[in-house]
Coordinates of C-alpha atoms in Angstrom, one line a residue:
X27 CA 0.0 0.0 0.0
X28 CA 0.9 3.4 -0.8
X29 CA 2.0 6.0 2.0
X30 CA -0.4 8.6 2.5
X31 CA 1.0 11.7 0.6
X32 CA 2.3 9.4 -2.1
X33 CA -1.2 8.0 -2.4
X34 CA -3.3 11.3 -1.9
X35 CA -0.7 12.5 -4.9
X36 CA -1.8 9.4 -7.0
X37 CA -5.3 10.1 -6.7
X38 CA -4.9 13.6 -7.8
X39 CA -3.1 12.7 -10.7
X40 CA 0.2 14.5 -9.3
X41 CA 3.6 13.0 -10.1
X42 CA 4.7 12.8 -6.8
X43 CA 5.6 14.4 -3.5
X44 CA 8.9 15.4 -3.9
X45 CA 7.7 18.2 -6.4
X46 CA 7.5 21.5 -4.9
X47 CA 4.5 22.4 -7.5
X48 CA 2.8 19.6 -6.0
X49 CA 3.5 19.7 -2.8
X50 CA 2.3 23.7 -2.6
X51 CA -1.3 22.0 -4.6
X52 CA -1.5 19.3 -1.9
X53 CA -1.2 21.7 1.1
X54 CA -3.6 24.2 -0.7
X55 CA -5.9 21.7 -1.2
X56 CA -5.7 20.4 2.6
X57 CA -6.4 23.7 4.1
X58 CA -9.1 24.4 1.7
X59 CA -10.9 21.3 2.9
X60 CA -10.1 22.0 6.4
X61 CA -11.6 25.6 6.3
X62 CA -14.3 24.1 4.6
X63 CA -14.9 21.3 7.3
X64 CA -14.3 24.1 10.2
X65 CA -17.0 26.2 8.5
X66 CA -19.2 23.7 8.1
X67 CA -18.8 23.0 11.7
X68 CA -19.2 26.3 12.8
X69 CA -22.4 26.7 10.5
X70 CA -23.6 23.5 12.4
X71 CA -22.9 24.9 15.8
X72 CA -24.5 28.1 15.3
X73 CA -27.9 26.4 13.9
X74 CA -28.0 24.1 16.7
X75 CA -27.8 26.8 19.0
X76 CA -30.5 28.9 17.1
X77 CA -32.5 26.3 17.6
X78 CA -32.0 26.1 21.4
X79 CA -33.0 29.4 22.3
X80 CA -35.8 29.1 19.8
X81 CA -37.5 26.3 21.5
X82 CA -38.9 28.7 23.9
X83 CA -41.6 30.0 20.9
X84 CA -44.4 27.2 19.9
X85 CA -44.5 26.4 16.2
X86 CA -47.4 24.6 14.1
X87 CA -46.6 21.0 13.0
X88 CA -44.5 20.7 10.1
X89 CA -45.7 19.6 6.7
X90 CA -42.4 17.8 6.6
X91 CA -38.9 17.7 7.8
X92 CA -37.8 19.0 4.3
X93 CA -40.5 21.8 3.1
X94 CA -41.1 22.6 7.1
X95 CA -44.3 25.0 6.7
X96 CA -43.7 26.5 3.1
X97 CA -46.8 25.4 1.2
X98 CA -49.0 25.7 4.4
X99 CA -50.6 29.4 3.6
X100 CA -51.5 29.9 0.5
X101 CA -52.6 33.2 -1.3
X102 CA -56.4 32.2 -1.0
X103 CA -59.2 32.4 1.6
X104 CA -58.3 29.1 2.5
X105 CA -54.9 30.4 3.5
X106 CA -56.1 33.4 5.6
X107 CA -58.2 31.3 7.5
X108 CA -55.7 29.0 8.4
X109 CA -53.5 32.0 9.8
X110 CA -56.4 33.2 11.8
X111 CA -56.3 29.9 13.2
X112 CA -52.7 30.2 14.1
X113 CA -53.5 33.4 15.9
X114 CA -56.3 31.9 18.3
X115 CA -54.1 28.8 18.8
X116 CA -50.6 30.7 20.1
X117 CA -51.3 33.7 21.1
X118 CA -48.8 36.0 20.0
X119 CA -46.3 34.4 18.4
X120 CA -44.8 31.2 16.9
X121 CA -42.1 30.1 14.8
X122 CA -42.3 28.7 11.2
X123 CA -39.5 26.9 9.1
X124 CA -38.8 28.0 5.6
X125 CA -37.6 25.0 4.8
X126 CA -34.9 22.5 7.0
X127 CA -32.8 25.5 8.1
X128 CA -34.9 28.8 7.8
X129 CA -36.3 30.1 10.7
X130 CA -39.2 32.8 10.8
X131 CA -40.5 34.4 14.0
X132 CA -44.7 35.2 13.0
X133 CA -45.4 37.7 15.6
X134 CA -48.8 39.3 15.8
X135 CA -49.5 40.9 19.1
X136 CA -48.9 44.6 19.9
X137 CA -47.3 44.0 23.0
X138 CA -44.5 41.5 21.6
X139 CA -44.2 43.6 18.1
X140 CA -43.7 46.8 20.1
X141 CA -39.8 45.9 21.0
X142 CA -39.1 45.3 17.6
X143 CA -40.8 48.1 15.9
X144 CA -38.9 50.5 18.4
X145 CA -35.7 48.8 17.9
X146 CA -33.0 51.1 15.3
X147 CA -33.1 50.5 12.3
X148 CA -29.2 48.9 12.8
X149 CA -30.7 46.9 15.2
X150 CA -34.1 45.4 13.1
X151 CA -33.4 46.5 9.2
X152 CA -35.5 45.7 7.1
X153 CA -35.1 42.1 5.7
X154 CA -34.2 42.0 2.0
X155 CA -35.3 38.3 0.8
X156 CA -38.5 39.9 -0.9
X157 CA -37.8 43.7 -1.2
X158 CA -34.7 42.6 -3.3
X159 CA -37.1 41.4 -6.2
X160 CA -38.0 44.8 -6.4
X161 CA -34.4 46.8 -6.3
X162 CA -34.6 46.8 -10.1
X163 CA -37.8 48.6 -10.4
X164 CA -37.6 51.0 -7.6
X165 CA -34.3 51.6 -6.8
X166 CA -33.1 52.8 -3.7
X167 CA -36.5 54.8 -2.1
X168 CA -38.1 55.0 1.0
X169 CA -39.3 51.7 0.4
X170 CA -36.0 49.5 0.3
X171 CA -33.6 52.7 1.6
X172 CA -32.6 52.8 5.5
X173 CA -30.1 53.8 8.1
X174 CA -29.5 57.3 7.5
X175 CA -29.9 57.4 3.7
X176 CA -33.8 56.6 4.8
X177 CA -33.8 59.1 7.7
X178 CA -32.5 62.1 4.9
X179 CA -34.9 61.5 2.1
X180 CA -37.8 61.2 4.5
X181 CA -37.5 64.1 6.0
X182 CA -36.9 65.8 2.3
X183 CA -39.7 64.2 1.7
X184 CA -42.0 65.2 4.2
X185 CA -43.1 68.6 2.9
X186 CA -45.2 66.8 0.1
X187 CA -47.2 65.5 2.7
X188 CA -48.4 69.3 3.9
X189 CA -51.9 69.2 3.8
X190 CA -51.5 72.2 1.4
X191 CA -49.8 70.2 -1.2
X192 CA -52.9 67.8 -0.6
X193 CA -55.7 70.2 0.0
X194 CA -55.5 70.3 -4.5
X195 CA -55.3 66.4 -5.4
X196 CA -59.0 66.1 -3.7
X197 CA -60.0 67.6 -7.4
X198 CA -58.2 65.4 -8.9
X199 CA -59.5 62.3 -7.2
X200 CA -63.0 63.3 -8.2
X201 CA -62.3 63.6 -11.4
X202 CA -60.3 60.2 -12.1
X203 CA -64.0 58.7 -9.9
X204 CA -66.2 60.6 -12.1
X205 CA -64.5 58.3 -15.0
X206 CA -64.7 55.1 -13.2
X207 CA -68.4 56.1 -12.9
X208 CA -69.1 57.1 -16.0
X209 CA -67.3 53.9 -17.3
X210 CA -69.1 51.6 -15.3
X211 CA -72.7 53.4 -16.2
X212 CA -71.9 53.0 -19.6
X213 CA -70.3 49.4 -19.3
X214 CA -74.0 48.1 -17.3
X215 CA -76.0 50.0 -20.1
X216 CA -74.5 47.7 -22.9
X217 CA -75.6 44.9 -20.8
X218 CA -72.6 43.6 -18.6
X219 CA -73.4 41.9 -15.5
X220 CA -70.0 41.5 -14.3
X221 CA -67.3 43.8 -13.6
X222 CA -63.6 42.9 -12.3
X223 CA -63.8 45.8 -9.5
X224 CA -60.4 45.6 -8.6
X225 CA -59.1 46.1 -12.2
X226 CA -61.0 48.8 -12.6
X227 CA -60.2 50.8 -9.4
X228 CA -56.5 50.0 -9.7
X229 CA -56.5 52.3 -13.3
X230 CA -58.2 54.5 -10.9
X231 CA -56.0 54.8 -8.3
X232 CA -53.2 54.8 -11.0
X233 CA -54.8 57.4 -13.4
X234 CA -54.7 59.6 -9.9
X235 CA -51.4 59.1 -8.8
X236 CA -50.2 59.9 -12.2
X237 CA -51.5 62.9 -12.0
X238 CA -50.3 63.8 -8.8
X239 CA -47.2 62.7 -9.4
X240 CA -46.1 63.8 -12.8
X241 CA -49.2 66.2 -13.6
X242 CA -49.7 63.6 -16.7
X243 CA -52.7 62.4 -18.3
X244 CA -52.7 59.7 -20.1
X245 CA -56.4 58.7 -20.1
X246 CA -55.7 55.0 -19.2
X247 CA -58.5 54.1 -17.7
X248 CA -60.6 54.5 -21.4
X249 CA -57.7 53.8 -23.6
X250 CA -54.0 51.4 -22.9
X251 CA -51.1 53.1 -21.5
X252 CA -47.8 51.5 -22.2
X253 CA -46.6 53.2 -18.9
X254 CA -50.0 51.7 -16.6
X255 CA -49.3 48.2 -18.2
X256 CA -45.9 47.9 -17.0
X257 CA -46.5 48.9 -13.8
X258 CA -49.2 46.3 -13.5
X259 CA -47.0 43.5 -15.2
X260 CA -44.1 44.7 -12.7
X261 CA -46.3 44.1 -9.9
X262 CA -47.3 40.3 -10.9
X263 CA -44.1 39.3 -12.1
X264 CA -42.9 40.3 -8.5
X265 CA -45.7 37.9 -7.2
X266 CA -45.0 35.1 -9.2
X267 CA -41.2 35.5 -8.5
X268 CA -41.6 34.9 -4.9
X269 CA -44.1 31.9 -5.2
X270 CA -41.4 30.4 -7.2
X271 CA -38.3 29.3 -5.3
X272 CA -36.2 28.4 -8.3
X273 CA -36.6 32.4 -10.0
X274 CA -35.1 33.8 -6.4
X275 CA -31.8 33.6 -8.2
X276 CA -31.1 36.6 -10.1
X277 CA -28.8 34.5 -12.6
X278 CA -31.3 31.9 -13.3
X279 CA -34.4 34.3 -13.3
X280 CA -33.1 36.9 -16.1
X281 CA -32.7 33.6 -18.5
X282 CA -36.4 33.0 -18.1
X283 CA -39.3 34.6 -20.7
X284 CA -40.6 36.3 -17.0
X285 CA -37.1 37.8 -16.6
X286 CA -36.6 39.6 -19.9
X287 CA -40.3 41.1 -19.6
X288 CA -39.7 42.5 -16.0
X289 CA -36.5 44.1 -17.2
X290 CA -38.0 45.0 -20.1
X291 CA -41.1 46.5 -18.1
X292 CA -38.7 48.2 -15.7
X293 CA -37.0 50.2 -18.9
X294 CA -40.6 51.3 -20.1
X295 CA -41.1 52.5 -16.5
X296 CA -37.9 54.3 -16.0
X297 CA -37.8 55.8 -19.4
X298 CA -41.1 57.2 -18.9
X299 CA -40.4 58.4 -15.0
X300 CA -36.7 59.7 -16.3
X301 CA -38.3 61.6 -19.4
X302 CA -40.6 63.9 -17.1
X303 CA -38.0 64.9 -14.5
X304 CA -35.6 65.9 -17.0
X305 CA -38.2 68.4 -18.6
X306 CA -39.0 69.7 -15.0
X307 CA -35.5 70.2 -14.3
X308 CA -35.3 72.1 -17.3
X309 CA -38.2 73.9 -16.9
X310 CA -37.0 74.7 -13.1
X311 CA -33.4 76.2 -15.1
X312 CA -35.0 78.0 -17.4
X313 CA -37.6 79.8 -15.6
X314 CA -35.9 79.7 -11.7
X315 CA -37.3 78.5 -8.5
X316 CA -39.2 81.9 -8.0
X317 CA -41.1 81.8 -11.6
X318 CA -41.0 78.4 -11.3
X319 CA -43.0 78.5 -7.9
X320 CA -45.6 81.3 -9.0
X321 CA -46.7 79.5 -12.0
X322 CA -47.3 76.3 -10.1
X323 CA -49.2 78.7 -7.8
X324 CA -51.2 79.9 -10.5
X325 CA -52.6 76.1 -11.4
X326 CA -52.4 75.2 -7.3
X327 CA -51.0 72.4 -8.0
X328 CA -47.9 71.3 -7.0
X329 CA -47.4 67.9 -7.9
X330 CA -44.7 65.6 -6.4
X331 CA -42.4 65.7 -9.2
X332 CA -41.9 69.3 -7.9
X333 CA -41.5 68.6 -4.6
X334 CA -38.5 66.3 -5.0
X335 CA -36.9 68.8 -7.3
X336 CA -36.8 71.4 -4.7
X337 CA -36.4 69.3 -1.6
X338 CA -32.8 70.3 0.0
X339 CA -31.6 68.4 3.3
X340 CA -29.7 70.7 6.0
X341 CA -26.6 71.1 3.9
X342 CA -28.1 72.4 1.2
X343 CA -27.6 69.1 -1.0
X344 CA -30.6 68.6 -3.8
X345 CA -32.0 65.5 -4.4
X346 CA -30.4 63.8 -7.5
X347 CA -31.8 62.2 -10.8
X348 CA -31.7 58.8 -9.8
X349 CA -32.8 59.4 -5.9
X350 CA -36.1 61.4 -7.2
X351 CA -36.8 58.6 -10.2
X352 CA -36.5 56.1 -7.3
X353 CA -38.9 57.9 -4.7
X354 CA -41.8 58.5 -7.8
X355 CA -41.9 54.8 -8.7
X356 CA -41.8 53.9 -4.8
X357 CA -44.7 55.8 -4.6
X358 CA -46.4 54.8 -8.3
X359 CA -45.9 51.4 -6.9
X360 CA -47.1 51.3 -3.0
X361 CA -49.7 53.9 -4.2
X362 CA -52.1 52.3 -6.4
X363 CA -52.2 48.5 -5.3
X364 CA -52.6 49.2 -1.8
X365 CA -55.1 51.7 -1.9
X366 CA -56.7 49.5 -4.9
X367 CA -57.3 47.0 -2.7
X368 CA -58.6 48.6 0.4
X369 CA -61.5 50.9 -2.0
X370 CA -62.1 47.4 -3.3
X371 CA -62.5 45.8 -0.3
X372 CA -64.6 48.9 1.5
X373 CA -67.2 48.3 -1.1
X374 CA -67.2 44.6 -1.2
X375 CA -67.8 45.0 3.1
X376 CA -70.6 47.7 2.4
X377 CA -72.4 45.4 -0.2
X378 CA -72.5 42.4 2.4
X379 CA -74.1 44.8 4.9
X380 CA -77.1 47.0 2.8
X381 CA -78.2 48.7 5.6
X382 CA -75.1 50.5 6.1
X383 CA -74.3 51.4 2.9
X384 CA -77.6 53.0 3.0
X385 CA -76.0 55.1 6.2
X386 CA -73.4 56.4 4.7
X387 CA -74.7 57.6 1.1
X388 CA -77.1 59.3 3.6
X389 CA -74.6 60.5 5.4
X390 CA -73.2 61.6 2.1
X391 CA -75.7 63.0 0.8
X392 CA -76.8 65.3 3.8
X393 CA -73.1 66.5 3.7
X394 CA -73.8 67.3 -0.2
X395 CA -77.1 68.5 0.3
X396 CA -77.8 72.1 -1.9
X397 CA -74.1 72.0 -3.3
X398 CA -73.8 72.4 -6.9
X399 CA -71.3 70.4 -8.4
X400 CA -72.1 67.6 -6.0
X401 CA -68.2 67.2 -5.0
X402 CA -66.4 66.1 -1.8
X403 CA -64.0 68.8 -0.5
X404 CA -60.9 68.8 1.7
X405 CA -63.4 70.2 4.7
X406 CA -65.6 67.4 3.9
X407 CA -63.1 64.6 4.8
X408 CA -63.5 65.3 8.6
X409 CA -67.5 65.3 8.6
X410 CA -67.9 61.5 7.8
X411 CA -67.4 59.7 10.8
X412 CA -69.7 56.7 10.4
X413 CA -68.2 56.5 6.6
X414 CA -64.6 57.1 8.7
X415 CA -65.5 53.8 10.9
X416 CA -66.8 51.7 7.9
X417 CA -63.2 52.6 6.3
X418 CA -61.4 51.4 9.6
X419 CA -62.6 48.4 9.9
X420 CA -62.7 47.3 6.5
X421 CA -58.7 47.6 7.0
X422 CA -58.7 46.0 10.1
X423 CA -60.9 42.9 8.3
X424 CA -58.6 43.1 4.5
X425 CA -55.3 45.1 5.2
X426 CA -53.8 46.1 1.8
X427 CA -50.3 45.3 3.5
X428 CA -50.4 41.6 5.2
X429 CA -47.2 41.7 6.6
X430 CA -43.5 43.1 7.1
X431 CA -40.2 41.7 8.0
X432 CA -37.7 42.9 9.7
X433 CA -33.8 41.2 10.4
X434 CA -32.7 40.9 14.2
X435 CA -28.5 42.0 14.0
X436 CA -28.7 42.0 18.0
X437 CA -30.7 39.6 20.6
X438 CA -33.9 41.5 21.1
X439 CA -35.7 40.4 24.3
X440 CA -39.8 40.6 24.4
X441 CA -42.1 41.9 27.5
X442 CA -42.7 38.6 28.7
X443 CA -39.0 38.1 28.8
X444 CA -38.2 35.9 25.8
X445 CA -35.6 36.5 23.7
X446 CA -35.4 36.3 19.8
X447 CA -31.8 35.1 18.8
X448 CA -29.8 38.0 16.8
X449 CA -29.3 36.3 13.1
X450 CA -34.0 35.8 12.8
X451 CA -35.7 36.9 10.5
X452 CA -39.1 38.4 12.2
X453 CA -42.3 38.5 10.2
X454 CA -44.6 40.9 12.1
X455 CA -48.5 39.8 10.9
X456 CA -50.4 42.8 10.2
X457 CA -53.3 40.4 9.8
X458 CA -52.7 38.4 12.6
X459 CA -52.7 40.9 14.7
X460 CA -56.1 42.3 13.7
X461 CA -57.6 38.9 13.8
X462 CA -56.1 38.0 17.9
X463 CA -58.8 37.6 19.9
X464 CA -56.6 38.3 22.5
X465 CA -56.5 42.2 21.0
X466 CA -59.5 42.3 19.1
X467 CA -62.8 40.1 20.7
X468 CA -64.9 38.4 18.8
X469 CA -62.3 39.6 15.8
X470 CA -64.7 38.0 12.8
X471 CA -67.8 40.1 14.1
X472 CA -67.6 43.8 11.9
X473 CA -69.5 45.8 10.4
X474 CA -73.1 44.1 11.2
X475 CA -73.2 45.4 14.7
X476 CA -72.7 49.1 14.0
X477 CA -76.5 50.1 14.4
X478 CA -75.8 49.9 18.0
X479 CA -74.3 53.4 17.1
X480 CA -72.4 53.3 20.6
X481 CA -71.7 56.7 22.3
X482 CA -68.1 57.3 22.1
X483 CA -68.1 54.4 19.4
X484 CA -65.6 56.5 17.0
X485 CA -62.4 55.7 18.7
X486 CA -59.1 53.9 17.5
X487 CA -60.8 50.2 17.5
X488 CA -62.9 51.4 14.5
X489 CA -65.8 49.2 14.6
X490 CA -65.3 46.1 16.8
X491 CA -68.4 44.7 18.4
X492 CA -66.6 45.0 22.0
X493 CA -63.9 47.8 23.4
X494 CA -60.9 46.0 24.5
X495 CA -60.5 45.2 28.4
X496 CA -57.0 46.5 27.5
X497 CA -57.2 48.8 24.8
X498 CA -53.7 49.2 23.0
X499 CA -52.8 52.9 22.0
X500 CA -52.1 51.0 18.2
X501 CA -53.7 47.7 17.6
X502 CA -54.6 48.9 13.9
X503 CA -51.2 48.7 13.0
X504 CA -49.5 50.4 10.8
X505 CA -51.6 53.0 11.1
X506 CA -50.7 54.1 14.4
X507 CA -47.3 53.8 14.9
X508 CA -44.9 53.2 11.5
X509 CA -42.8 56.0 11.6
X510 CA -42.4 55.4 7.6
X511 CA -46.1 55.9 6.5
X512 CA -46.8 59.7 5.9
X513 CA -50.7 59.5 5.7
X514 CA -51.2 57.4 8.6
X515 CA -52.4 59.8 10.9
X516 CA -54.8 61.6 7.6
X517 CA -58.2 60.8 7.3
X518 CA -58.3 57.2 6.3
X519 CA -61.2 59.1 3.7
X520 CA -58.2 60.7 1.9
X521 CA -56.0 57.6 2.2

């Protein structure tokens, strides 16, 4: 039999030992399998160790040792129900496995999402496994920014949020509802019987934002945009990206026919976006911010485009090209499907329950009574209280936003004195937490007991059938307490 290093050589097809070339190649390769092994081992340690301090959270039972719970909740009723279920059965939190080796800490209690909502954002960033998909499209804006980067551009930011920059768009969302309107009396006189709500109001809500935010019409919701049907495409392809673990590599998934239309989509998008600010800035050049500014006064509108153009931070330092292209497609993007989705969902709540839907068209209506055009103003937004609750507690019922994540770089320890390991990945349920009995009793019952018209009824639990032993100052989260969203403490009318 061979020694060792003359038989190691043999089986590497080296000549022998005693050459220094392969002696070097034998020593390289021993220390790369060592660092390799010593990794591995390391890796091994640290999971088992995860795991230990983890077994101090309650998880659901598996589907099996390989998949752990992906495959569990699906994007359907079915799937809601079953994570309704998970919030009667544990409380507050559990863990789920992504997988053999994933991790995921589902919180959904206000008192054990508190610590890490509070936390810096060095200490919980946000977690990038399913905000990356979108880096492409939106770039680096509020949405996906943080640390200080985040902290600059929103307070840049937050003067196009002043409700006299806002007081103007109320116009304009009339006018892109007037169309819906007109389009759907039209649609139901040539004899359909069936209309795709959400399709409809999502050209809505984009037909507004693109107005607001690049003072352009482009009629899309009675003729094709090229610009609207990217942005819808964008938004499934993100979708189907995530429900497809194979695509989550960006080397496999730019191969793919999905691939080459998403970046195909996202150069539409940014051609269009890129195109506008570069005639504003022009425009600003030409005519200077003073001009500039009295002319915009003149149509009293002052759309967001503007606002990004002449946002300065404290040293003086504009916004550039790429930062305001990635803030208007942030906002083109978390605009219209969100809001979409909760108008769709108000109306489908209010056509379960006729007698209140009756309530507030006469509520309406008494608010519009002897007004010519019959129009809702900025003034008006604050006189619709029982419309106000209905609006509440639709979102409580169907948030628009399901959940966030967030990444744990330090331990962070929870009232009740457990501790989530540093290195988790912590998904805080929006939905959960609206549908915890433990917050919210009875948290299925809505909008049929409102004609018990409760004094003092219009607080923040919106239109639960019983106030809250406990009440918690923001169980209707985010609304209450996410630093990051700028209309959250607006009239949920004008959200």
């Amino acid at each position: 039999m061979l020694p060792a290093p003359k038989w190691l050589s043999h089986q590497l097809g080296l000549a022998g030992p005693e050459s220094g070339f392969s002696s070097i190649l034998l020593l390289a390769i021993l220390a790369l399998g060592t660092w390799i092994l010593v990794k591995g081992l390391i890796c091994v340690q640290r999971y088992y160790i995860n795991c230990q301090r983890l077994r101090c959270f309650p998880q659901p039972p598996l589907r099996n040792w390989l998949f752990g719970h992906l495959g569990m909740v699906s994007s359907t009723e079915e799937g809601t129900l079953f994570l309704q279920q998970l919030s009667r059965l544990f409380g507050g939190v559990h863990i789920c496995w992504m997988g053999p080796f994933i991790p995921v800490v589902r919180l959904y209690h206000p008192d054990l999402i508190s610590p890490l909502l509070k936390a810096s954002a060095v200490v919980a960033p946000k977690d990038k496994f399913f905000y990356s998909f979108l880096e492409p499209w939106l770039g680096d804006g509020l949405l996906l920014s943080e640390g200080d980067k985040w902290s600059q551009h929103r307070r840049m930011l937050t003067p196009a949020f002043h409700f006299d920059i806002l007081k103007p768009y109320v116009k304009i969302f009339n006018q892109s509802a007037d169309i819906m309107h007109a389009k759907w009396k039209r649609l139901c006189a040539e004899g359909s019987n069936y209309l795709d709500m959400f399709e409809h109001i999502s050209l809505m809500t984009l037909d507004s934002l693109q107005k607001c935010i690049f003072s352009h019409n482009s009629n899309c919701q009675e003729k094709p945009s090229a610009y609207i049907s990217a942005i819808l495409e964008l938004s499934s392809l993100v979708v189907k990206r995530y429900n497809q673990p194979l695509l989550h590599w960006d080397a496999v998934y730019y191969l793919t026919s999905q691939g080459q239309h998403f970046s195909r989509a996202c150069r539409l998008v940014h051609d269009f976006s890129n195109a506008v600010i570069q005639d504003r800035r022009q425009l600003l050049a030409q005519q200077g911010t003073e001009v500039f500014l009295r002319d915009k006064g003149k149509s009293k509108t002052i759309d967001f485009i503007d606002v990004l153009l002449l946002a300065k931070d404290e040293d003086g330092k504009a916004l550039s090209d790429k930062d305001i292209q990635a803030e208007a497609d942030t906002f083109m993007f978390e605009g219209h499907d969100t809001t979409a989705s909760g108008i769709s969902w108000v109306l489908y709540n209010l056509a379960q329950h006729q007698e209140h839907q009756d309530r507030c068209r006469q509520e309406i209506q008494e608010l519009l009574k002897d007004r010519q055009p019959e129009e809702i103003e900025w003034d008006d937004l604050a006189q619709m209280p029982f419309l106000t609750m209905c609006i509440k507690e639709s979102l409580r019922l169907h948030p628009p936003v399901g959940m966030v994540s967030r990444y744990c770089t330090k331990d962070i320890q929870l009232p009740d004195g457990r501790i989530i390991p540093k290195g988790n990945i912590c998904l805080i349920s929006i939905l959960g937490t609206h549908y915890n009995p433990s917050v919210w009793p009875n948290p299925e019952v809505s909008l049929s007991i409102l004609h018990r018209n409760t004094p003092g009824f219009m607080t923040q639990i919106a239109l639960t059938s019983i106030t809250p032993k406990r009440f918690h100052p923001w169980p209707l989260y985010p609304s209450q307490l996410d630093p990051g969203t700028a209309l959250a403490r607006t009239s949920p009318c004008l959200r």
